[in-house]
XYZ file of C-alpha atoms in Angstrom:
642
model
C -15.597 36.493 -28.538
C -13.737 37.716 -31.609
C -9.988 37.498 -31.769
C -8.517 40.888 -31.090
C -11.489 42.048 -29.032
C -11.083 40.535 -25.570
C -13.159 42.072 -22.830
C -10.914 42.996 -19.937
C -9.846 45.980 -17.885
C -6.614 46.852 -16.104
C -6.771 48.953 -12.948
C -5.420 52.473 -13.310
C -3.497 52.324 -10.051
C -1.545 49.716 -8.154
C -1.984 46.919 -7.194
C -3.234 45.546 -10.473
C -2.291 41.864 -10.197
C -4.752 39.695 -8.222
C -5.252 42.181 -5.387
C -7.112 44.613 -7.605
C -10.051 42.362 -6.764
C -11.359 43.632 -3.447
C -13.069 40.339 -2.625
C -9.759 38.499 -2.965
C -7.923 41.062 -0.860
C -10.589 40.899 1.852
C -10.629 37.107 1.850
C -6.857 36.872 2.215
C -6.811 39.442 4.996
C -9.495 37.513 6.817
C -7.593 34.235 6.444
C -4.397 35.922 7.643
C -6.129 37.487 10.637
C -7.677 34.141 11.564
C -4.168 32.692 11.836
C -5.306 29.490 10.177
C -2.648 26.779 9.934
C -2.045 27.606 6.271
C -1.789 31.337 6.952
C 0.432 30.754 9.969
C 2.871 28.553 8.054
C 3.119 31.084 5.264
C 3.572 34.105 7.515
C 6.133 32.322 9.695
C 8.058 31.300 6.583
C 8.241 34.877 5.326
C 9.118 36.238 8.793
C 11.933 33.720 9.044
C 13.248 34.822 5.680
C 13.414 38.421 6.882
C 15.425 37.201 9.894
C 18.061 35.678 7.634
C 16.868 32.153 7.086
C 17.277 31.080 3.491
C 14.318 28.893 2.612
C 14.672 26.825 -0.548
C 13.160 28.464 -3.666
C 11.765 31.396 -1.675
C 10.264 34.079 -3.926
C 10.460 37.762 -2.911
C 6.860 38.265 -3.992
C 5.782 36.210 -0.962
C 6.975 39.115 1.186
C 5.352 41.630 -1.150
C 2.046 39.848 -0.654
C 2.269 40.228 3.117
C 3.130 43.894 2.653
C -0.095 44.360 0.719
C -2.147 42.516 3.328
C -0.558 43.944 6.486
C 0.921 47.296 5.431
C 4.200 46.375 7.176
C 6.913 48.054 5.075
C 9.564 45.605 6.255
C 8.053 43.089 3.872
C 8.173 45.563 0.992
C 11.769 46.506 1.747
C 12.837 42.865 1.694
C 10.986 42.079 -1.542
C 12.470 45.132 -3.259
C 16.001 44.526 -2.007
C 16.078 40.900 -3.121
C 14.524 41.612 -6.497
C 16.822 44.557 -7.133
C 19.859 42.401 -6.331
C 18.794 39.927 -8.951
C 18.103 42.567 -11.594
C 21.468 44.236 -10.864
C 23.288 40.911 -11.289
C 21.562 40.404 -14.615
C 22.394 43.962 -15.667
C 26.056 43.286 -14.932
C 26.063 40.354 -17.321
C 24.190 42.308 -19.967
C 26.672 45.201 -19.704
C 29.397 42.713 -20.604
C 27.310 41.483 -23.553
C 26.825 38.157 -21.814
C 23.683 36.075 -21.863
C 21.510 36.803 -18.809
C 20.726 33.966 -16.405
C 17.036 34.087 -17.271
C 17.951 32.695 -20.706
C 19.109 29.389 -19.187
C 17.442 26.150 -20.257
C 15.640 27.827 -23.162
C 14.081 30.483 -20.876
C 12.260 27.842 -18.817
C 12.387 29.909 -15.604
C 11.322 33.222 -17.118
C 7.841 32.871 -15.681
C 9.225 32.655 -12.171
C 11.968 35.273 -12.640
C 10.231 37.986 -14.644
C 6.963 37.112 -12.949
C 8.550 37.963 -9.603
C 9.927 41.244 -10.952
C 6.488 42.181 -12.243
C 4.619 41.246 -9.053
C 7.023 43.071 -6.731
C 6.959 46.066 -9.115
C 3.169 46.120 -8.853
C 2.659 45.332 -5.171
C 5.520 47.540 -3.923
C 5.209 50.232 -6.579
C 5.020 53.153 -4.166
C 8.214 52.061 -2.378
C 10.275 51.814 -5.596
C 12.365 54.705 -6.833
C 11.743 55.931 -10.401
C 15.217 54.659 -11.308
C 14.414 51.160 -9.994
C 11.140 51.045 -11.902
C 12.863 52.032 -15.146
C 15.629 49.451 -14.707
C 13.295 46.612 -13.819
C 11.002 47.349 -16.747
C 13.920 47.554 -19.182
C 15.276 44.210 -18.005
C 11.883 42.488 -18.101
C 11.088 43.895 -21.568
C 14.413 42.598 -22.830
C 13.822 39.117 -21.420
C 10.228 38.722 -22.622
C 11.117 40.172 -26.011
C 13.834 37.562 -26.396
C 11.370 34.755 -25.752
C 9.098 35.758 -28.587
C 11.949 36.692 -30.964
C 14.202 33.668 -30.548
C 16.202 34.175 -33.722
C 17.035 37.793 -32.869
C 17.316 37.476 -29.079
C 19.857 40.023 -27.879
C 21.657 40.768 -24.616
C 23.552 44.030 -24.696
C 24.787 44.390 -28.256
C 25.244 40.658 -28.834
C 22.672 38.459 -30.524
C 22.073 35.162 -28.746
C 19.609 33.207 -30.866
C 18.025 30.195 -29.222
C 15.845 27.305 -30.358
C 12.459 28.880 -29.642
C 11.467 25.583 -28.031
C 7.669 25.438 -27.620
C 6.968 29.154 -28.073
C 4.060 28.040 -30.266
C 3.128 24.798 -28.474
C 0.370 25.289 -25.868
C 0.625 21.612 -24.868
C 4.190 21.998 -23.543
C 5.153 23.026 -20.002
C 7.590 25.726 -21.210
C 4.717 27.596 -22.819
C 3.030 28.333 -19.478
C 6.223 29.880 -18.128
C 6.414 32.147 -21.172
C 2.760 33.121 -20.700
C 3.268 33.930 -17.025
C 6.110 36.358 -17.662
C 4.259 38.029 -20.522
C 0.921 38.396 -18.745
C 2.305 39.657 -15.446
C 4.670 42.149 -17.061
C 1.856 43.563 -19.167
C -0.504 43.891 -16.208
C 2.048 45.354 -13.802
C 3.391 48.034 -16.143
C 0.332 49.026 -18.169
C 0.373 52.795 -18.745
C 3.987 53.067 -17.521
C 5.754 50.905 -20.084
C 5.457 51.570 -23.843
C 5.609 47.805 -24.448
C 3.005 46.788 -21.860
C 0.076 46.681 -24.283
C 2.199 44.641 -26.674
C 2.679 42.044 -23.950
C -1.015 42.035 -23.053
C -1.933 41.543 -26.711
C 0.688 38.837 -27.071
C -0.743 36.978 -24.069
C -4.457 37.509 -24.492
C -4.962 37.748 -28.241
C -2.145 35.917 -29.986
C -1.361 33.162 -27.502
C -4.544 32.472 -25.562
C -7.147 33.296 -28.204
C -5.129 32.339 -31.247
C -3.280 29.255 -29.982
C -4.109 27.806 -26.585
C -7.909 27.769 -26.607
C -8.200 26.335 -30.149
C -5.526 23.720 -29.413
C -7.074 22.584 -26.149
C -10.580 22.487 -27.612
C -9.339 20.436 -30.554
C -6.762 18.155 -28.928
C -7.379 17.772 -25.205
C -10.898 16.454 -24.718
C -11.194 15.010 -21.224
C -8.537 17.261 -19.702
C -5.003 16.532 -18.610
C -1.739 16.823 -20.512
C -0.118 14.755 -23.232
C 3.103 15.206 -21.279
C 1.698 12.828 -18.654
C 1.193 12.993 -14.902
C 4.748 14.248 -14.258
C 5.509 17.199 -16.489
C 1.796 17.661 -17.051
C 1.431 19.111 -13.560
C 2.965 22.289 -15.008
C -0.598 23.104 -15.995
C -1.090 24.198 -12.407
C 0.699 27.373 -13.501
C -1.819 27.821 -16.294
C -4.718 27.467 -13.843
C -3.076 30.203 -11.747
C -2.898 32.461 -14.798
C -6.602 31.898 -15.444
C -7.353 32.783 -11.830
C -5.066 35.804 -11.546
C -6.166 37.214 -14.893
C -9.803 36.996 -13.836
C -9.123 38.618 -10.468
C -6.951 41.293 -12.107
C -9.115 42.162 -15.138
C -12.611 40.826 -14.491
C -12.424 38.571 -17.554
C -12.989 34.827 -17.076
C -10.705 32.580 -19.119
C -11.145 29.248 -17.309
C -14.385 28.440 -19.104
C -13.134 29.292 -22.593
C -12.304 25.606 -22.902
C -13.923 22.596 -21.189
C -10.387 21.274 -20.731
C -9.998 23.271 -17.509
C -12.769 21.673 -15.478
C -12.187 18.280 -17.101
C -8.594 18.356 -15.872
C -9.841 18.156 -12.294
C -11.603 14.878 -13.080
C -8.556 13.677 -15.026
C -6.199 14.105 -12.077
C -8.659 12.661 -9.559
C -9.073 9.542 -11.681
C -5.300 9.327 -12.277
C -4.800 8.986 -8.513
C -4.562 5.410 -7.245
C -7.031 4.160 -4.583
C -4.556 4.645 -1.731
C -4.419 8.353 -2.669
C -0.639 8.557 -2.507
C 0.441 7.962 -6.128
C -0.652 8.551 -9.688
C -0.744 6.437 -12.795
C 2.874 6.945 -13.937
C 2.371 8.246 -17.466
C 5.149 10.112 -19.274
C 8.420 11.407 -17.825
C 8.740 11.931 -14.060
C 12.162 13.549 -13.723
C 11.650 15.162 -10.292
C 10.449 11.927 -8.712
C 10.340 8.831 -10.879
C 7.930 7.006 -8.547
C 4.937 9.229 -9.467
C 4.202 9.891 -5.801
C 1.481 12.419 -5.069
C 3.264 15.713 -4.409
C 2.628 19.331 -3.464
C 2.353 20.200 -7.169
C -0.634 17.904 -7.582
C -2.214 19.463 -4.493
C -1.788 22.961 -5.941
C -3.142 21.737 -9.291
C -6.411 20.693 -7.672
C -6.599 23.626 -5.256
C -6.414 26.246 -8.000
C -9.068 24.396 -9.989
C -11.249 24.336 -6.875
C -10.815 28.100 -6.586
C -11.800 28.524 -10.237
C -14.870 26.285 -9.860
C -16.004 26.532 -6.214
C -19.610 25.594 -7.016
C -18.845 22.440 -8.996
C -19.431 18.965 -7.526
C -15.936 18.029 -8.644
C -14.428 20.655 -6.325
C -16.037 19.094 -3.272
C -14.848 15.663 -4.387
C -11.330 17.026 -4.906
C -11.415 18.407 -1.368
C -12.260 14.961 0.000
C -9.451 13.401 -2.001
C -6.855 15.927 -0.823
C -7.873 15.684 2.827
C -7.579 11.887 2.746
C -4.444 11.856 0.588
C -0.748 11.686 1.420
C -0.567 15.496 0.981
C -3.342 16.966 3.165
C -1.216 20.118 3.335
C 1.880 21.351 1.549
C 5.014 19.589 2.725
C 7.595 21.926 1.206
C 7.994 25.493 2.426
C 8.250 26.914 -1.084
C 4.678 25.691 -1.620
C 3.178 27.168 1.564
C 1.918 30.153 -0.415
C -0.529 27.935 -2.327
C -2.237 26.597 0.798
C -2.634 30.214 1.936
C -3.796 31.675 -1.384
C -6.296 28.941 -2.149
C -7.588 27.961 1.267
C -11.379 27.536 1.081
C -12.646 26.441 4.490
C -16.270 26.860 3.414
C -16.021 24.564 0.386
C -18.298 21.579 1.146
C -16.666 18.169 0.812
C -18.385 15.533 -1.311
C -17.840 11.742 -1.397
C -15.453 10.264 -3.926
C -18.096 7.625 -4.596
C -20.210 10.224 -6.417
C -17.812 9.775 -9.332
C -18.041 6.962 -11.821
C -15.310 4.374 -11.392
C -14.012 4.821 -14.954
C -12.898 7.860 -16.932
C -11.919 8.241 -20.587
C -9.811 11.208 -21.726
C -9.506 10.896 -25.484
C -7.153 13.873 -25.761
C -4.481 12.167 -23.675
C -5.526 8.612 -24.516
C -5.944 7.625 -20.862
C -8.608 5.186 -19.688
C -8.640 4.940 -15.890
C -10.762 2.311 -14.174
C -11.195 0.980 -10.662
C -13.443 -1.448 -8.833
C -14.570 1.193 -6.318
C -13.386 4.366 -4.576
C -12.280 2.436 -1.490
C -8.527 2.388 -0.661
C -8.480 -1.391 -1.180
C -9.848 -1.152 -4.715
C -8.232 -2.549 -7.846
C -7.074 0.154 -10.278
C -5.923 -0.023 -13.883
C -4.846 2.565 -16.435
C -4.948 1.719 -20.151
C -3.260 3.922 -22.761
C -4.468 4.427 -26.329
C -4.182 7.860 -27.876
C -1.835 10.432 -29.406
C 1.951 10.336 -29.041
C 2.866 13.964 -29.724
C 4.950 15.358 -26.858
C 8.644 14.896 -26.055
C 7.923 13.930 -22.440
C 5.445 11.242 -23.495
C 6.491 7.597 -23.719
C 6.293 4.959 -26.413
C 3.591 3.156 -24.460
C 0.498 3.015 -26.657
C -1.526 -0.089 -25.860
C 0.067 -0.536 -22.447
C -1.596 -0.794 -19.055
C -0.688 -0.727 -15.366
C -2.383 -2.564 -12.496
C -2.552 -1.518 -8.831
C -4.047 -2.950 -5.637
C -2.429 -1.731 -2.427
C 0.720 -1.192 -4.492
C 1.953 -1.612 -8.038
C 1.591 -5.104 -9.454
C 1.996 -4.531 -13.187
C 3.699 -1.193 -13.628
C 5.640 1.184 -15.849
C 9.276 0.310 -15.071
C 10.190 3.993 -15.397
C 9.171 4.267 -11.732
C 12.344 2.320 -10.872
C 14.694 4.574 -12.836
C 16.900 7.291 -11.400
C 16.218 9.660 -14.266
C 12.461 9.219 -14.577
C 12.768 9.655 -18.337
C 13.045 6.074 -19.576
C 10.611 5.986 -22.484
C 11.312 2.710 -24.297
C 8.731 0.072 -25.179
C 10.478 -2.523 -22.997
C 9.532 -0.615 -19.836
C 5.826 -0.805 -20.615
C 3.286 -3.626 -20.546
C 2.562 -4.172 -24.210
C 3.443 -6.389 -27.158
C 6.602 -5.117 -28.784
C 8.162 -6.089 -32.083
C 11.811 -6.994 -32.588
C 13.700 -7.196 -35.872
C 17.394 -8.032 -36.020
C 17.581 -7.933 -32.219
C 16.304 -4.328 -32.050
C 12.900 -3.103 -30.927
C 10.771 -1.454 -33.585
C 9.815 1.873 -32.050
C 6.432 3.489 -31.914
C 6.555 6.618 -34.049
C 6.274 10.176 -32.763
C 3.296 12.059 -34.174
C 1.070 8.984 -34.443
C -2.005 7.892 -32.527
C -3.458 4.679 -31.195
C -7.176 4.342 -31.964
C -9.642 3.276 -29.291
C -12.160 1.216 -31.276
C -14.515 0.288 -28.437
C -15.200 1.347 -24.867
C -17.969 0.471 -22.466
C -18.068 0.818 -18.685
C -20.823 -1.139 -16.989
C -21.605 -2.131 -13.419
C -19.917 -5.523 -13.730
C -17.136 -4.830 -16.205
C -15.196 -2.320 -18.268
C -14.247 -3.267 -21.816
C -11.872 -1.538 -24.230
C -10.463 -2.394 -27.637
C -7.384 -0.619 -29.010
C -5.883 -0.551 -32.475
C -2.232 0.089 -31.789
C -1.026 -0.573 -35.348
C -1.179 3.116 -36.393
C 1.380 3.884 -33.659
C 4.039 2.272 -35.845
C 5.326 3.654 -39.125
C 7.137 0.465 -40.019
C 6.026 -1.996 -42.700
C 7.291 -4.870 -40.559
C 4.419 -4.309 -38.092
C 1.315 -5.655 -39.773
C -1.046 -5.725 -36.805
C -0.983 -4.727 -33.154
C -4.327 -4.829 -31.377
C -5.282 -5.234 -27.747
C -8.624 -5.944 -26.116
C -8.982 -5.653 -22.364
C -11.847 -6.711 -20.136
C -11.805 -5.639 -16.480
C -14.211 -8.014 -14.767
C -14.896 -6.215 -11.509
C -13.610 -6.319 -8.901
C -10.396 -8.339 -9.361
C -10.022 -9.964 -12.775
C -8.422 -8.654 -15.949
C -8.492 -10.527 -19.259
C -6.186 -9.271 -22.015
C -6.119 -10.461 -25.621
C -3.451 -9.338 -28.101
C -3.383 -9.861 -31.842
C 0.073 -9.250 -33.274
C 1.414 -10.029 -36.707
C 4.551 -8.883 -38.454
C 6.833 -9.476 -41.420
C 8.957 -12.611 -41.537
C 11.823 -12.597 -39.070
C 10.081 -10.198 -36.664
C 9.489 -11.442 -33.125
C 6.374 -10.537 -31.170
C 7.262 -10.127 -27.496
C 4.538 -9.933 -24.852
C 5.979 -7.878 -21.996
C 5.019 -7.495 -18.335
C 6.897 -5.286 -15.857
C 6.719 -6.241 -12.187
C 8.111 -4.714 -8.962
C 10.044 -7.875 -8.017
C 10.939 -11.324 -9.306
C 7.877 -13.541 -9.770
C 7.462 -17.273 -9.506
C 7.109 -19.054 -12.834
C 5.130 -22.298 -12.978
C 4.394 -23.467 -16.495
C 2.235 -20.806 -18.131
C 1.534 -18.959 -14.858
C 3.364 -15.936 -13.444
C 2.783 -15.243 -9.745
C 3.887 -12.430 -7.483
C 2.908 -11.205 -4.017
C 3.295 -7.555 -3.083
C 2.200 -6.630 0.425
C -1.211 -8.202 0.950
C -1.950 -8.726 -2.726
C -1.183 -11.759 -4.844
C -1.247 -11.524 -8.629
C -1.474 -14.631 -10.805
C -1.153 -14.206 -14.560
C -2.113 -17.269 -16.597
C -1.251 -17.491 -20.293
C -3.843 -19.486 -22.222
C -2.453 -18.679 -25.688
C -0.132 -19.313 -27.364
C 0.803 -22.593 -25.696
C 4.340 -23.902 -25.455
C 6.173 -20.592 -25.034
C 8.774 -19.858 -22.369
C 8.708 -16.805 -20.102
C 12.067 -15.125 -19.610
C 12.962 -12.889 -16.660
C 15.203 -9.843 -16.871
C 16.247 -7.786 -13.841
C 16.157 -4.135 -14.801
C 19.195 -3.125 -12.680
C 21.184 -5.797 -14.528
C 19.822 -4.818 -17.924
C 20.194 -1.052 -17.805
C 22.297 1.468 -15.918
C 20.299 3.805 -13.719
C 17.528 1.316 -12.961
C 17.054 0.721 -9.242
C 14.557 -2.125 -9.283
C 11.929 -3.927 -11.272
C 11.776 -7.130 -13.279
C 10.638 -7.627 -16.852
C 8.901 -10.786 -18.056
C 9.150 -11.471 -21.796
C 7.207 -14.098 -23.696
C 8.411 -14.166 -27.302
C 6.720 -15.724 -30.324
C 8.805 -16.092 -33.476
C 6.448 -18.264 -35.484
C 5.636 -17.351 -39.055
C 1.937 -16.886 -38.347
C 0.494 -14.011 -36.375
C 0.347 -14.275 -32.610
C -2.752 -14.320 -30.434
C -1.801 -13.808 -26.783
C -4.518 -14.468 -24.203
C -3.805 -13.785 -20.516
C -5.937 -13.835 -17.374
C -4.903 -11.654 -14.419
C -6.316 -12.767 -11.080
C -5.935 -10.792 -7.846
C -5.998 -12.571 -4.491
C -7.388 -15.777 -5.930
C -10.357 -14.135 -7.655
C -10.147 -16.746 -10.438
C -10.699 -20.293 -9.215
C -9.987 -21.781 -12.642
C -9.414 -20.626 -16.217
C -9.452 -22.796 -19.327
C -9.574 -22.304 -23.078
C -13.030 -22.069 -24.573
C -12.730 -21.360 -28.284
C -15.391 -21.177 -30.996
C -15.086 -20.993 -34.778
C -13.000 -17.885 -35.523
C -12.751 -17.032 -31.832
C -10.201 -17.491 -29.058
C -11.774 -17.662 -25.643
C -11.627 -18.511 -21.973
C -13.972 -20.105 -19.472
C -13.595 -18.555 -16.006
C -14.874 -19.937 -12.742
C -14.619 -17.177 -10.164
C -14.060 -17.565 -6.442
C -17.287 -15.684 -5.697
C -19.311 -18.325 -7.561
C -19.785 -16.445 -10.827
C -18.909 -18.002 -14.174
C -17.815 -16.169 -17.303
C -17.262 -17.261 -20.875
C -15.339 -14.681 -22.854
C -14.452 -15.038 -26.524
C -12.563 -12.715 -28.845
C -12.366 -12.743 -32.610
C -9.094 -14.379 -33.573
C -8.530 -12.310 -36.697
C -10.967 -9.409 -36.466
C -12.208 -7.577 -33.388
C -14.898 -7.892 -30.761
C -16.454 -11.064 -29.454
C -18.909 -12.173 -26.808
C -19.314 -12.343 -23.045
C -21.607 -14.527 -20.987
C -21.536 -13.790 -17.262
C -23.612 -15.840 -14.851
C -24.200 -15.481 -11.117
C -23.565 -18.275 -8.629
C -27.215 -19.371 -9.060
C -26.654 -19.553 -12.861
C -28.856 -16.543 -13.565
C -27.595 -14.387 -16.431
C -25.867 -11.179 -15.409
C -24.757 -10.297 -18.934
C -25.005 -12.110 -22.216
C -24.253 -11.048 -25.731
C -21.699 -9.397 -27.973
C -18.904 -7.341 -26.520
C -19.817 -3.670 -26.857
C -18.858 -1.867 -30.048
C -18.200 1.828 -30.459
C -16.839 4.198 -27.861
C -19.214 5.214 -25.083
C -17.408 7.424 -22.552
C -18.469 6.726 -18.967
C -20.649 9.379 -17.331
C -18.796 11.693 -14.971
C -21.039 10.972 -11.982
C -22.893 7.842 -10.936
C -26.130 9.844 -10.601
């Protein structure tokens, strides 16, 4: 499709947004008439609002939706009254040449605010007076115009320039709010607003065609967001725009980039085996613990609605039904359960998915021993560091079994925005007592990846993540020997006077015994044995004592200040999976001999200076399960097991 020639239509009459699609209108009416639990919760919420209850974050368009589906004008009257109050309050500020409220926080809420004005305008159009329509359109035009003209933004006769934060960055959560306001205003007022076509062109041609699709196709292979699993959930709003645009205009946007469908797999794999938390990547300001929330439920539900015939949608249904959020918990999210309820969507087993997933665009490698709740789960990070809500965590990993064992210490912060290297499980570099920071705009390179029945192996070159001549080498190789063993080798070298500090963040204080770190969380015991370098001392640091705003967590540091480069070799054993581990080197290689509790034996060796190595894995009867060089090159795991 050529830029400037999108194929879409806008209905001549109202409603134009979403409900112009007769199939959608009929489906929602049927769901409402059936009084399903989701429909009942939503309708009761709106009815309560009309009776004077003030539900948190209630949007007037919820009432407008019920007006469209039931014809009850009480809903329309409420939606119009509440929206008009807001517009009038904004007009009062503008008349005094003051900045309107919608401009707050760099126009972050414009999608919600102007989006509501546009939806109520469209769905209650016949109940609005000509004077109300004119006022609402003038206000919305002013607000949306200010977003896209940040240097000349004006309220009344006063210019209020603002930063223009992320107006041209499709990978940032603000962008989707800007798109929502622009798209909905254009659709709602087409033919009645001289600027409506400008907004439609801005949305469809300039932003979607010219920016978002090319960016996602280039940068976000494998789905997800570089902002992480916290702020990245804002993409749920983008999925809704894809859906509403298609229902409103007949044009399908969701398949213009494979990122959309891939994001369903990305979130499923980011969810821990107990289906109540996610791998805690990036900032998590709303809830630092990365608990599964209503937003993640909506994220998957809208994708299911966009791809109802995909296997992934049935798998997502199974995950949600078994998760900690089988329905929306917060009343301001009830609308999503109602809008996207699909009782006829067939559920499919989680076990149809592979147990590993690689998203090169976000640099996330998720792996687990199985899809059972008791499984071991790990997330390894090696990719681009290009968003403000991302962390300096390239080369780090987290480990979960029943609960967090090795984790991102940001989960214990009040703010949820602690981004420093010390909070992540990696090798950091210190010069003059200060940590050398990973540099924004860089990327870790995944040099090798292979997921096989018995193990998952990955090799990461973290060195490019630093723009500091003091960091000469930072490389990590990780072997997940399924189901409960992790072997991690780090090669780190730096300029004279620079310490290499191997760091592990734990939920509570461990027991230290020589070169072994042990901790028990719930029913899971983790033992971490350091085989190289010998003779170093592990130091414990309580996070609440080290930094204000931290509510828990303990950091273990093992520092090497020797003049030569460091080779750290650690074996992670869950619930006694490793019976014994001992050094087993070869010329030019640092290795380990493992005797496993299930009778298997493994000899694993890594190149001491270069990369790669060898693995010999034997069954209890000494038959060879795997023998040869560690895989080279990056082979992404298949999406499904068959």
